Short mmCIF file of C-alpha atoms in Angstrom, two decimals:
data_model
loop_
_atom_site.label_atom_id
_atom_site.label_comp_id
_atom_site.label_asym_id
_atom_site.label_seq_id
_atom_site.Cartn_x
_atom_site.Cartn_y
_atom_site.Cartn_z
CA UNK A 1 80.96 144.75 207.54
CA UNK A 2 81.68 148.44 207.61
CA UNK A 3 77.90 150.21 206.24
CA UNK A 4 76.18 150.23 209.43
CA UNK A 5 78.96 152.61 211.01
CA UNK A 6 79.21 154.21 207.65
CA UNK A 7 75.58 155.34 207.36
CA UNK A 8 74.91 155.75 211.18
CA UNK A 9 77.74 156.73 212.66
CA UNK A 10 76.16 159.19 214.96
CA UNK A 11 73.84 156.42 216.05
CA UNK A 12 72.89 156.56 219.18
CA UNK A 13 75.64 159.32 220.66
CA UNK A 14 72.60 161.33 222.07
CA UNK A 15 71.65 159.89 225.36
CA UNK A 16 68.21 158.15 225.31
CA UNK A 17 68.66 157.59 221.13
CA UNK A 18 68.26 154.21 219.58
CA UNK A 19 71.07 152.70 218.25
CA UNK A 20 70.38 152.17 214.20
CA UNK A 21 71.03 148.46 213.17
CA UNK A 22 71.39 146.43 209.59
CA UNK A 23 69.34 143.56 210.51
CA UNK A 24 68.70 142.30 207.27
CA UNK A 25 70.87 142.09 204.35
CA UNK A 26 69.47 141.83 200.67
CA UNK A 27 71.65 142.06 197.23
CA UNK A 28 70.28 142.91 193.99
CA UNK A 29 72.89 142.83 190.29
CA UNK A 30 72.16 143.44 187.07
CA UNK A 31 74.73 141.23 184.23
CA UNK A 32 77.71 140.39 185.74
CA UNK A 33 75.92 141.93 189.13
CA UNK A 34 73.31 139.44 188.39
CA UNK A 35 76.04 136.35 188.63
CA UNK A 36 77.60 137.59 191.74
CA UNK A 37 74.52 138.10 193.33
CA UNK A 38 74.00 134.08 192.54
CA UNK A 39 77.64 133.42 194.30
CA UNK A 40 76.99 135.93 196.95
CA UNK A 41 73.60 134.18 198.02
CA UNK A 42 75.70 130.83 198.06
CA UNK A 43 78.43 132.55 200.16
CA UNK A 44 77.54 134.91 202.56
CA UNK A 45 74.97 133.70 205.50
CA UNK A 46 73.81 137.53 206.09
CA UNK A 47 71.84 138.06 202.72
CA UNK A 48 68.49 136.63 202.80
CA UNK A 49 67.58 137.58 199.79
CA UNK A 50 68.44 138.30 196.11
CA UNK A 51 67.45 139.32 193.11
CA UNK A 52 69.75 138.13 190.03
CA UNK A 53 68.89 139.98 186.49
CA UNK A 54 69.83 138.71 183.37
CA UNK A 55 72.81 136.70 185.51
CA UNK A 56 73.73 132.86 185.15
CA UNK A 57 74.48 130.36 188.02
CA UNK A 58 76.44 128.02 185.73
CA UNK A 59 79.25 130.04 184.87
CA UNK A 60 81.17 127.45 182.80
CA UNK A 61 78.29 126.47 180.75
CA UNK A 62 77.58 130.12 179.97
CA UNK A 63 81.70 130.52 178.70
CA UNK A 64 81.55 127.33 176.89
CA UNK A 65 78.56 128.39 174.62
CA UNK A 66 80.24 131.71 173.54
CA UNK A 67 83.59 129.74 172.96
CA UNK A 68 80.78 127.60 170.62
CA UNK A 69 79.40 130.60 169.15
CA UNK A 70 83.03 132.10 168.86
CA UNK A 71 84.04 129.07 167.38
CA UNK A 72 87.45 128.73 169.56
CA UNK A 73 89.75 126.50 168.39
CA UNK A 74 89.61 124.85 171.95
CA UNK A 75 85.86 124.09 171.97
CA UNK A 76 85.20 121.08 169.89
CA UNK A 77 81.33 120.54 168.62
CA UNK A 78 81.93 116.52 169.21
CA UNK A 79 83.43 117.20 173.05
CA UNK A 80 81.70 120.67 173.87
CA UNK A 81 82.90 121.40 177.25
CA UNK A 82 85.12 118.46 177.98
CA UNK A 83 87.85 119.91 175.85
CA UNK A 84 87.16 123.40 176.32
CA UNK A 85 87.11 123.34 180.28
CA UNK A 86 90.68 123.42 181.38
CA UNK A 87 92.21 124.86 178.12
CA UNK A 88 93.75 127.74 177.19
CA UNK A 89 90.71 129.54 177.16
CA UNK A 90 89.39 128.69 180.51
CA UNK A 91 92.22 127.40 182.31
CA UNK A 92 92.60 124.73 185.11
CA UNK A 93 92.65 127.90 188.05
CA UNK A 94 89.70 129.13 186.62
CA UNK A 95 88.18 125.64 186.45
CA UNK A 96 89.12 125.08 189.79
CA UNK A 97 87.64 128.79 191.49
CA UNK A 98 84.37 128.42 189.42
CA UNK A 99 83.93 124.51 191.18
CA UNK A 100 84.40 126.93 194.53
CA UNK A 101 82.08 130.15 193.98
CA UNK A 102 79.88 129.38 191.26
CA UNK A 103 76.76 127.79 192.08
CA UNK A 104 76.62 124.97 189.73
CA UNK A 105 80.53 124.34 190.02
CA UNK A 106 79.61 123.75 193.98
CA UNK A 107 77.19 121.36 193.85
CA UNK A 108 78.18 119.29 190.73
CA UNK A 109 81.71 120.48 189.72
CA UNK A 110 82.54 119.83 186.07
CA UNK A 111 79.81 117.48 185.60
CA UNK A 112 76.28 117.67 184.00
CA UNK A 113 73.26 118.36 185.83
CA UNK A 114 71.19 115.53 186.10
CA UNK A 115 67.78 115.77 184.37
CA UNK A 116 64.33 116.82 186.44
CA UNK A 117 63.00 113.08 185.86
CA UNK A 118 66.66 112.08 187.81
CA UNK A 119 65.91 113.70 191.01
CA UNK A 120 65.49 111.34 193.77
CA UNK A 121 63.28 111.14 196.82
CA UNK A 122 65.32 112.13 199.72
CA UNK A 123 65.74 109.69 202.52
CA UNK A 124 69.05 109.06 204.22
CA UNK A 125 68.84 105.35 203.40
CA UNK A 126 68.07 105.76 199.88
CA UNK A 127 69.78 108.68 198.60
CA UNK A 128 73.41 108.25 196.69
CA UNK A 129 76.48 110.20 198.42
CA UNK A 130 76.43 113.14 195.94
CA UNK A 131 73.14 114.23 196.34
CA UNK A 132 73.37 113.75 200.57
CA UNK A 133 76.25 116.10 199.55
CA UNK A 134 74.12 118.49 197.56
CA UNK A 135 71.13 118.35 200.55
CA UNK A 136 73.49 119.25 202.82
CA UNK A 137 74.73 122.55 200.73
CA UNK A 138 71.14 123.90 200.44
CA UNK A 139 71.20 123.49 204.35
CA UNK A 140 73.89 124.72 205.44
CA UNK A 141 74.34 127.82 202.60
CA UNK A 142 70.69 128.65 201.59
CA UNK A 143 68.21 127.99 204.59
CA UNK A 144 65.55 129.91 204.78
CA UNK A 145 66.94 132.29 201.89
CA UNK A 146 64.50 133.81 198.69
CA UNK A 147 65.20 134.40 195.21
CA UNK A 148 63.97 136.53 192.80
CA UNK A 149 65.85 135.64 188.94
CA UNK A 150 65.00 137.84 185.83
CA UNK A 151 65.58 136.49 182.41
CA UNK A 152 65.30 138.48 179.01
CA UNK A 153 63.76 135.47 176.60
CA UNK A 154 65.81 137.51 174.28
CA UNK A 155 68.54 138.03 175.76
CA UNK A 156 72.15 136.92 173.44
CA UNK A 157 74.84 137.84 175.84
CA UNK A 158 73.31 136.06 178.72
CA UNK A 159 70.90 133.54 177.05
CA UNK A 160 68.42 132.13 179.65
CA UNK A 161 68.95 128.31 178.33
CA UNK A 162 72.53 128.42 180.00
CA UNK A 163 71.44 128.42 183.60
CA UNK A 164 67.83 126.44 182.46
CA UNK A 165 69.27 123.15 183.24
CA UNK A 166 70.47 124.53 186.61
CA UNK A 167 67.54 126.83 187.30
CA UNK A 168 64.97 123.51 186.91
CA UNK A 169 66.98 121.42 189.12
CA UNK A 170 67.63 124.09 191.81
CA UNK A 171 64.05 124.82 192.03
CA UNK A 172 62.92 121.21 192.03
CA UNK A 173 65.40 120.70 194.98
CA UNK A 174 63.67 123.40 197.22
CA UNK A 175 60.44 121.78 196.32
CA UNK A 176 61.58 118.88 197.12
CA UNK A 177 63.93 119.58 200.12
CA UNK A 178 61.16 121.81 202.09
CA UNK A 179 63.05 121.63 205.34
CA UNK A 180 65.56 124.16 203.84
CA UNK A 181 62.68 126.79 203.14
CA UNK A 182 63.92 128.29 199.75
CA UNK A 183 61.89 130.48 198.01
CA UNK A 184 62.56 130.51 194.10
CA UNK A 185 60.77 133.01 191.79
CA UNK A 186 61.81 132.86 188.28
CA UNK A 187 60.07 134.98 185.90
CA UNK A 188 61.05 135.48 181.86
CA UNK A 189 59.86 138.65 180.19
CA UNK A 190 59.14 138.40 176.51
CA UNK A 191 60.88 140.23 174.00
CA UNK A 192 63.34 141.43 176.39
CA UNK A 193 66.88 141.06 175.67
CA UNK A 194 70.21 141.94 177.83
CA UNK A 195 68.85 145.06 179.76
CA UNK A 196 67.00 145.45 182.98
CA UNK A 197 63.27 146.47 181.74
CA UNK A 198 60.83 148.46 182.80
CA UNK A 199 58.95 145.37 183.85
CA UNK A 200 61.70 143.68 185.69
CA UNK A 201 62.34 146.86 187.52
CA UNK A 202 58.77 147.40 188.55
CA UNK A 203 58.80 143.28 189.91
CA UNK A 204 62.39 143.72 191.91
CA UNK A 205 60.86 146.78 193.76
CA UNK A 206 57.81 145.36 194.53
CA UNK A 207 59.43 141.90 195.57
CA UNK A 208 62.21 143.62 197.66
CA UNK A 209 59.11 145.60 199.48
CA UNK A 210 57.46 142.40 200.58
CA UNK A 211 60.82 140.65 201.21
CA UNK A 212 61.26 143.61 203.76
CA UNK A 213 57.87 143.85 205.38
CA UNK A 214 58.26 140.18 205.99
CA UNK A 215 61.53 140.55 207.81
CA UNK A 216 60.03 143.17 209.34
CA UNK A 217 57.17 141.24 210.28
CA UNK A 218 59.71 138.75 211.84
CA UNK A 219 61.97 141.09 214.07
CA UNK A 220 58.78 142.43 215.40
CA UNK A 221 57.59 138.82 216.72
CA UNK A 222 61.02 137.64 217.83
CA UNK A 223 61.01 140.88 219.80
CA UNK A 224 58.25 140.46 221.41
CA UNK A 225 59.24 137.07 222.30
CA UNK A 226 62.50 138.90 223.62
CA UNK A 227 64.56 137.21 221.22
CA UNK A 228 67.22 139.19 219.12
CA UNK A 229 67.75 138.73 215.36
CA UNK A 230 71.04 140.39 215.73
#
């Protein structure tokens, strides 16, 4: 809310000077930068686009597996994440915020994702409550937005197999749901582990630069048809 008059707050002082506008806002995070720029694309209708490294959108399923491979006394191999959600270790309040910010916890809450075979043909008639529900989130949170999601196939801390089952369903939904225009790009770099590589850094950059040149591309029409993007 504050950069613009932060970085040009002599903008446009000088009579006759263009004013210098943010008109398009983009988030990139690395780790734990990589997960909130997963909530942040859910949450904030300004960023258009964002690039999440070696981050998870399923939040609880990423904390249950290292209270498996930590072998907590409240994660149970028989219930997994039944007994381990809501416990000591990952208490109700924590339960309850990751259900509001967390991309999985939004659109299923505590329970599993359904499997890619499971995904139905949308039609108003035909489709069940929840995923109307679900339809409606990509809508309303994610229209038109692009995503750019870097996995280490190595990576321990982060492992790419707890966001896979979210990562396939999400990007069979904007296959599936065109009308909400969302771009996924998921790309796994081998023998790459918890860091941001030389490779990942060298796709981000060149990703952002077309993301840009596209918005770009898109002030400069609606501009010429006198309309204002901001």
């Amino acid at each position: 809310d504050v950069v613009e008059s932060y970085l040009f707050h002599d903008s446009g002082e000088e009579e006759g000077k263009q004013r210098k506008v943010i008109d398009h806002h983009l988030a990139l995070g690395v780790s734990l930068g990589g997960h909130s720029v997963w909530q942040l694309m859910f949450a904030d209708p300004r960023v258009r686009a964002g690039v999440a490294v070696i981050g998870c959108p399923d939040f609880m399923n990423l904390l249950t597996d290292r209270a498996r491979l930590s072998k907590l006394s409240t994660y149970s191999a028989d219930t997994g994440a039944a007994t381990f959600l809501g416990s000591k270790d990952f208490p109700p309040s924590l339960v309850t915020a990751a259900c509001k910010t967390d991309p999985k916890g939004i659109l299923f809450g505590t329970s599993p994702i359904p499997s890619s075979t499971s995904l139905p043909s949308f039609s108003p008639s035909s489709a069940d409550e929840d995923e109307r529900q679900r339809r409606q989130i990509l809508l309303e949170r994610l229209q038109g937005k692009q995503f750019l999601l870097c996995n280490g196939a190595e990576d321990k801390l982060v492992p790419p197999r707890c966001g896979e089952a979210f990562t396939r369903w999400f990007k069979e939904a904007a296959d599936q749901y065109k009308e909400a225009r969302i771009s996924v790009d998921e790309r796994t770099y081998a023998g790459v582990g918890h860091t941001f590589s030389v490779g990942m850094v060298k796709d981000a950059v060149e990703w952002v630069k077309e993301v840009v040149k596209s918005a770009d591309a898109d002030i400069a029409a609606q501009a010429r048809n006198g309309k204002s993007k901001i």
